[in-house]
Tab-separated table of N, CA and C in Angstrom:
chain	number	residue	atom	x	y	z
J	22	UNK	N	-3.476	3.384	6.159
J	22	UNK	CA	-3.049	4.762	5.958
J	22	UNK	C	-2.289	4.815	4.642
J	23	UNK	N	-2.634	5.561	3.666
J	23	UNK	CA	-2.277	5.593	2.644
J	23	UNK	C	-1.160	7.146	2.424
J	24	UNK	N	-0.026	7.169	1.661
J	24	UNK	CA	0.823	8.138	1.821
J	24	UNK	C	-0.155	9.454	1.200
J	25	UNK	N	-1.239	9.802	0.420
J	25	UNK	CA	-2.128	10.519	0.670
J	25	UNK	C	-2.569	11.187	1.603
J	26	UNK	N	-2.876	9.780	2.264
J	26	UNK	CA	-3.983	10.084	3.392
J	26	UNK	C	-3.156	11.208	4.961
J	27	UNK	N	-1.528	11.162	4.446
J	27	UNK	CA	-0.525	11.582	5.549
J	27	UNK	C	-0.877	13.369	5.238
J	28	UNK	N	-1.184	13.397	4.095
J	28	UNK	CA	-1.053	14.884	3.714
J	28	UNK	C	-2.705	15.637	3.920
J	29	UNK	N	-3.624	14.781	4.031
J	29	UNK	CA	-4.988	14.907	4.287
J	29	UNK	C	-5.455	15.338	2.700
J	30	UNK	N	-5.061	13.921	1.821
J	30	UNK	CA	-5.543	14.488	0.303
J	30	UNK	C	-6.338	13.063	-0.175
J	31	UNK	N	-7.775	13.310	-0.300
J	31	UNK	CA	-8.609	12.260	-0.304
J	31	UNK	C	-9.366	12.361	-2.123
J	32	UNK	N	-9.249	10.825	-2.587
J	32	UNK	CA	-9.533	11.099	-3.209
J	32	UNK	C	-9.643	9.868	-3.994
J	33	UNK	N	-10.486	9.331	-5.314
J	33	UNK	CA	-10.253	7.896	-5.883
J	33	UNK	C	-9.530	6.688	-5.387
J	34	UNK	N	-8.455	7.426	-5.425
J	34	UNK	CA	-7.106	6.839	-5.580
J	34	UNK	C	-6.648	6.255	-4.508
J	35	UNK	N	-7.446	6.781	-3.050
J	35	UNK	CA	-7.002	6.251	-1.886
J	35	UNK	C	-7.751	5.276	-1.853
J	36	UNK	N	-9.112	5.036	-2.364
J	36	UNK	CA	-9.598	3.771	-2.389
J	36	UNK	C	-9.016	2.815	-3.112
J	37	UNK	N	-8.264	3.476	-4.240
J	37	UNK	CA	-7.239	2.240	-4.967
J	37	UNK	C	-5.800	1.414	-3.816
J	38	UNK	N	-5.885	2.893	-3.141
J	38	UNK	CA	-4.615	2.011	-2.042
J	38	UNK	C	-5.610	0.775	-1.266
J	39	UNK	N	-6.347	1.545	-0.798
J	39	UNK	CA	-7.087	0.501	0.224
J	39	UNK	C	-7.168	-0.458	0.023
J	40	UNK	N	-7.808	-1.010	-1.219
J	40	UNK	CA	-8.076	-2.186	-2.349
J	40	UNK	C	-6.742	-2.784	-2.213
J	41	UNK	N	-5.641	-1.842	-2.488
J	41	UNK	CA	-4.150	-2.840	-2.193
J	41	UNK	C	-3.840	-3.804	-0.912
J	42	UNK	N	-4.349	-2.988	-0.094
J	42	UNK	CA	-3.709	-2.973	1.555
J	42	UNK	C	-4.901	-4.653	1.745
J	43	UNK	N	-6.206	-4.574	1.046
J	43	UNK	CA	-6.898	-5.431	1.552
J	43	UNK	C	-6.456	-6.947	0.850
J	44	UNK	N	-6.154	-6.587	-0.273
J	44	UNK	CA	-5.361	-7.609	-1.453
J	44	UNK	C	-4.558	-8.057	-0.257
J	45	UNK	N	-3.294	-7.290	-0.165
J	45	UNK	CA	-2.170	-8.168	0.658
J	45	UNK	C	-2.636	-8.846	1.861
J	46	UNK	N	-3.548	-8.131	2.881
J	46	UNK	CA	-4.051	-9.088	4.247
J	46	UNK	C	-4.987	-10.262	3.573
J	47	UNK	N	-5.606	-10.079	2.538
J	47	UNK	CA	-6.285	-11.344	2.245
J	47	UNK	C	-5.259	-12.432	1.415
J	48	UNK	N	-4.120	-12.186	1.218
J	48	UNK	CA	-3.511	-13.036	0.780
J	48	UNK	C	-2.457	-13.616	1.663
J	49	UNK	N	-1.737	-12.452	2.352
J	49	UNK	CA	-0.743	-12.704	3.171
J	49	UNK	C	-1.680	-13.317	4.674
J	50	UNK	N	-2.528	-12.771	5.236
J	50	UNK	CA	-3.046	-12.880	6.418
J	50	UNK	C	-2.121	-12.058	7.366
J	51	UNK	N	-1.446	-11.003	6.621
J	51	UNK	CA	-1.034	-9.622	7.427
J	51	UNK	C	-1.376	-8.369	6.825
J	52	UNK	N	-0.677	-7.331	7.420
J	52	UNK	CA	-1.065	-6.303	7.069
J	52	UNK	C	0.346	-5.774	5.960
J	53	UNK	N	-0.347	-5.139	5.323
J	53	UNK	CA	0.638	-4.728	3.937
J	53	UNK	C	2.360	-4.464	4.705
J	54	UNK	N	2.580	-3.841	5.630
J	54	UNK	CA	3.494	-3.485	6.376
J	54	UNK	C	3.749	-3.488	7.663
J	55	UNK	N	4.800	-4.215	7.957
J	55	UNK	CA	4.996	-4.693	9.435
J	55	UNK	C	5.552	-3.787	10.518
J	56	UNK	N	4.650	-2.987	11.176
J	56	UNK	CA	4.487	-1.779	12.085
J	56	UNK	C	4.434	-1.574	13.402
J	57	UNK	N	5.107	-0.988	14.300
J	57	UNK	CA	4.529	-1.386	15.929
J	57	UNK	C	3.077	-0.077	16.096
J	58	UNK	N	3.341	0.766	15.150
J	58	UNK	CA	2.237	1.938	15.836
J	58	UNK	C	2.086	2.824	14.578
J	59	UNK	N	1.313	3.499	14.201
J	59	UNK	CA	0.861	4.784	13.330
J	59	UNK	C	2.429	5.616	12.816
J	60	UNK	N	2.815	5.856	14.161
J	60	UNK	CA	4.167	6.531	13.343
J	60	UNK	C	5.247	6.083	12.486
J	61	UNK	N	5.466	4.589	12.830
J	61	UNK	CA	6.152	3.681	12.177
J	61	UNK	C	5.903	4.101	10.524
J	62	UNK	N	4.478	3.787	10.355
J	62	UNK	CA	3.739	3.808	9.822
J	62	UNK	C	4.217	4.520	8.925
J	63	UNK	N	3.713	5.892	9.219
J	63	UNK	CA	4.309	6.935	8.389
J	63	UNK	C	5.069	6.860	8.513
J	64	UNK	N	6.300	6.603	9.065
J	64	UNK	CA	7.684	7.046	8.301
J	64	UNK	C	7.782	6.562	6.847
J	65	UNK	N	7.404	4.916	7.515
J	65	UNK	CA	7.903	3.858	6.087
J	65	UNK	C	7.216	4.692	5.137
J	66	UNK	N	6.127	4.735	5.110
J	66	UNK	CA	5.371	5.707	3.430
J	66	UNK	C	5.855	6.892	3.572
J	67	UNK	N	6.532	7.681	4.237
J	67	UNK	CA	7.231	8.838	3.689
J	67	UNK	C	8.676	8.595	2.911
J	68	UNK	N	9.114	7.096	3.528
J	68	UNK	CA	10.455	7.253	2.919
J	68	UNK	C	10.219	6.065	1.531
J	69	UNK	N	8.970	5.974	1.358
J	69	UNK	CA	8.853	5.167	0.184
J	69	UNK	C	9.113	3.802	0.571
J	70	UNK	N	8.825	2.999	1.005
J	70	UNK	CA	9.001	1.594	1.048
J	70	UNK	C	7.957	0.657	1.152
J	71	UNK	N	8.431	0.071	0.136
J	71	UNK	CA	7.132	-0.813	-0.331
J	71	UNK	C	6.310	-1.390	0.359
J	72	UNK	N	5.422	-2.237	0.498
J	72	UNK	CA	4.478	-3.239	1.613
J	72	UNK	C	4.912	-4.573	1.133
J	73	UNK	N	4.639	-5.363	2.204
J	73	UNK	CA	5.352	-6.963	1.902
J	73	UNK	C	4.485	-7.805	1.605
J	74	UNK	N	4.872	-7.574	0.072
J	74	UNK	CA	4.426	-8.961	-1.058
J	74	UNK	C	5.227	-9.924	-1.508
J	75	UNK	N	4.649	-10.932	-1.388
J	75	UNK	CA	4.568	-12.573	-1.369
J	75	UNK	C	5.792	-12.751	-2.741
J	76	UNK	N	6.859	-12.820	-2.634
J	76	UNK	CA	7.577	-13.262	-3.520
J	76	UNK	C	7.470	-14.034	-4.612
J	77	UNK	N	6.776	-15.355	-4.159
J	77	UNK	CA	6.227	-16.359	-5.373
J	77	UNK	C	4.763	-15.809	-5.782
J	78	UNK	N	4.179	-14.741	-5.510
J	78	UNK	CA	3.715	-13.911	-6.242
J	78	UNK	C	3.508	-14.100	-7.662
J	79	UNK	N	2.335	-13.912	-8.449
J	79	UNK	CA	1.911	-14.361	-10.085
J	79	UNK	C	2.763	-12.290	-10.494
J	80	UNK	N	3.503	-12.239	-11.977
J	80	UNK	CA	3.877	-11.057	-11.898
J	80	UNK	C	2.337	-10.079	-12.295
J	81	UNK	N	1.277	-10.607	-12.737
J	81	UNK	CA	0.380	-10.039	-12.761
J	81	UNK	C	-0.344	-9.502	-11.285
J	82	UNK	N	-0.074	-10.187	-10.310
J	82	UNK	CA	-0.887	-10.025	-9.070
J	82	UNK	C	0.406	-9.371	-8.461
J	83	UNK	N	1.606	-9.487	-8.700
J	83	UNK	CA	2.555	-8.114	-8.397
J	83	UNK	C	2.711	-6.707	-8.538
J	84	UNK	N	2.216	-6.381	-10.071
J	84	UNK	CA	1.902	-5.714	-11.071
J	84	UNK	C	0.810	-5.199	-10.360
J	85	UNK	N	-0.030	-5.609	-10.586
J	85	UNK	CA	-2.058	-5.146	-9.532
J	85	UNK	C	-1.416	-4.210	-7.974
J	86	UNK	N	-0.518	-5.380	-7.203
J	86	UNK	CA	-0.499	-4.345	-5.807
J	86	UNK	C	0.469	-2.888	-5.884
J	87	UNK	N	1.606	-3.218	-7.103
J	87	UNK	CA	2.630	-2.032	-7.439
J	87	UNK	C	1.539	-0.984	-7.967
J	88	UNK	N	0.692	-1.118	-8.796
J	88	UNK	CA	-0.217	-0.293	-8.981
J	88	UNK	C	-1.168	0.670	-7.960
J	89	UNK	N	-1.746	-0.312	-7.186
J	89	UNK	CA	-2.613	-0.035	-6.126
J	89	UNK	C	-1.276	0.894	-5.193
J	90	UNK	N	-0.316	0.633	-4.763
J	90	UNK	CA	0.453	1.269	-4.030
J	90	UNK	C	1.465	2.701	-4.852
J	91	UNK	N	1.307	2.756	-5.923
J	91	UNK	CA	2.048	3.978	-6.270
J	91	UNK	C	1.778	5.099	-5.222
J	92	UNK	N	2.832	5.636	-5.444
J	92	UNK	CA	3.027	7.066	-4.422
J	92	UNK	C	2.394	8.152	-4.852
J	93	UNK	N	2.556	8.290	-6.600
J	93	UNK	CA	1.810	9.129	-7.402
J	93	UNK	C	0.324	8.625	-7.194
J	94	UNK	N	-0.653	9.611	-6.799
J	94	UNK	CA	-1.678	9.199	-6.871
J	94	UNK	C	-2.681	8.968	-8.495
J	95	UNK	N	-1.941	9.535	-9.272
J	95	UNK	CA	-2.644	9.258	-10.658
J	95	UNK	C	-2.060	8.436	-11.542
J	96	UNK	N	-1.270	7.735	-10.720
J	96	UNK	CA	-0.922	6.519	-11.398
J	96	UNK	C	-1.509	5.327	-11.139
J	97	UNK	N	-2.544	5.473	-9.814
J	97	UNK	CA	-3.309	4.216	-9.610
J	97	UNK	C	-4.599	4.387	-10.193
């Protein structure tokens, strides 16, 4: 669920989140954000908070998911 996708606004850009969300489970072997249910969910992307990336992280492959996750959608 992309903070877009909360407002029902579809578009490029949510495939750029997606691309993020799949980055982090293929790296982490979780999901971008640690959630019990959908609403959780949304809160965290309404109140802006990031998804959990890998600290020792390359800053280029940091850089890639901060991108993929902007809030602004025309910034991804």
């Amino acid at each position: 669920m992309s903070h877009g996708s909360i407002f029902e606004e579809v578009s490029g850009a949510l495939d750029i989140w997606s691309l993020g969300c799949i980055e982090v489970q293929m790296i982490t072997g979780r999901l971008p954000w640690d959630t019990r249910d959908r609403d959780e969910l949304r809160d965290k992307l309404l109140r802006g908070e990031s998804p959990n990336i890998l600290k020792d992280m390359s800053k280029l492959g940091k850089s890639f998911l901060k991108e993929c996750f902007a809030i602004d959608p025309n910034k991804r």
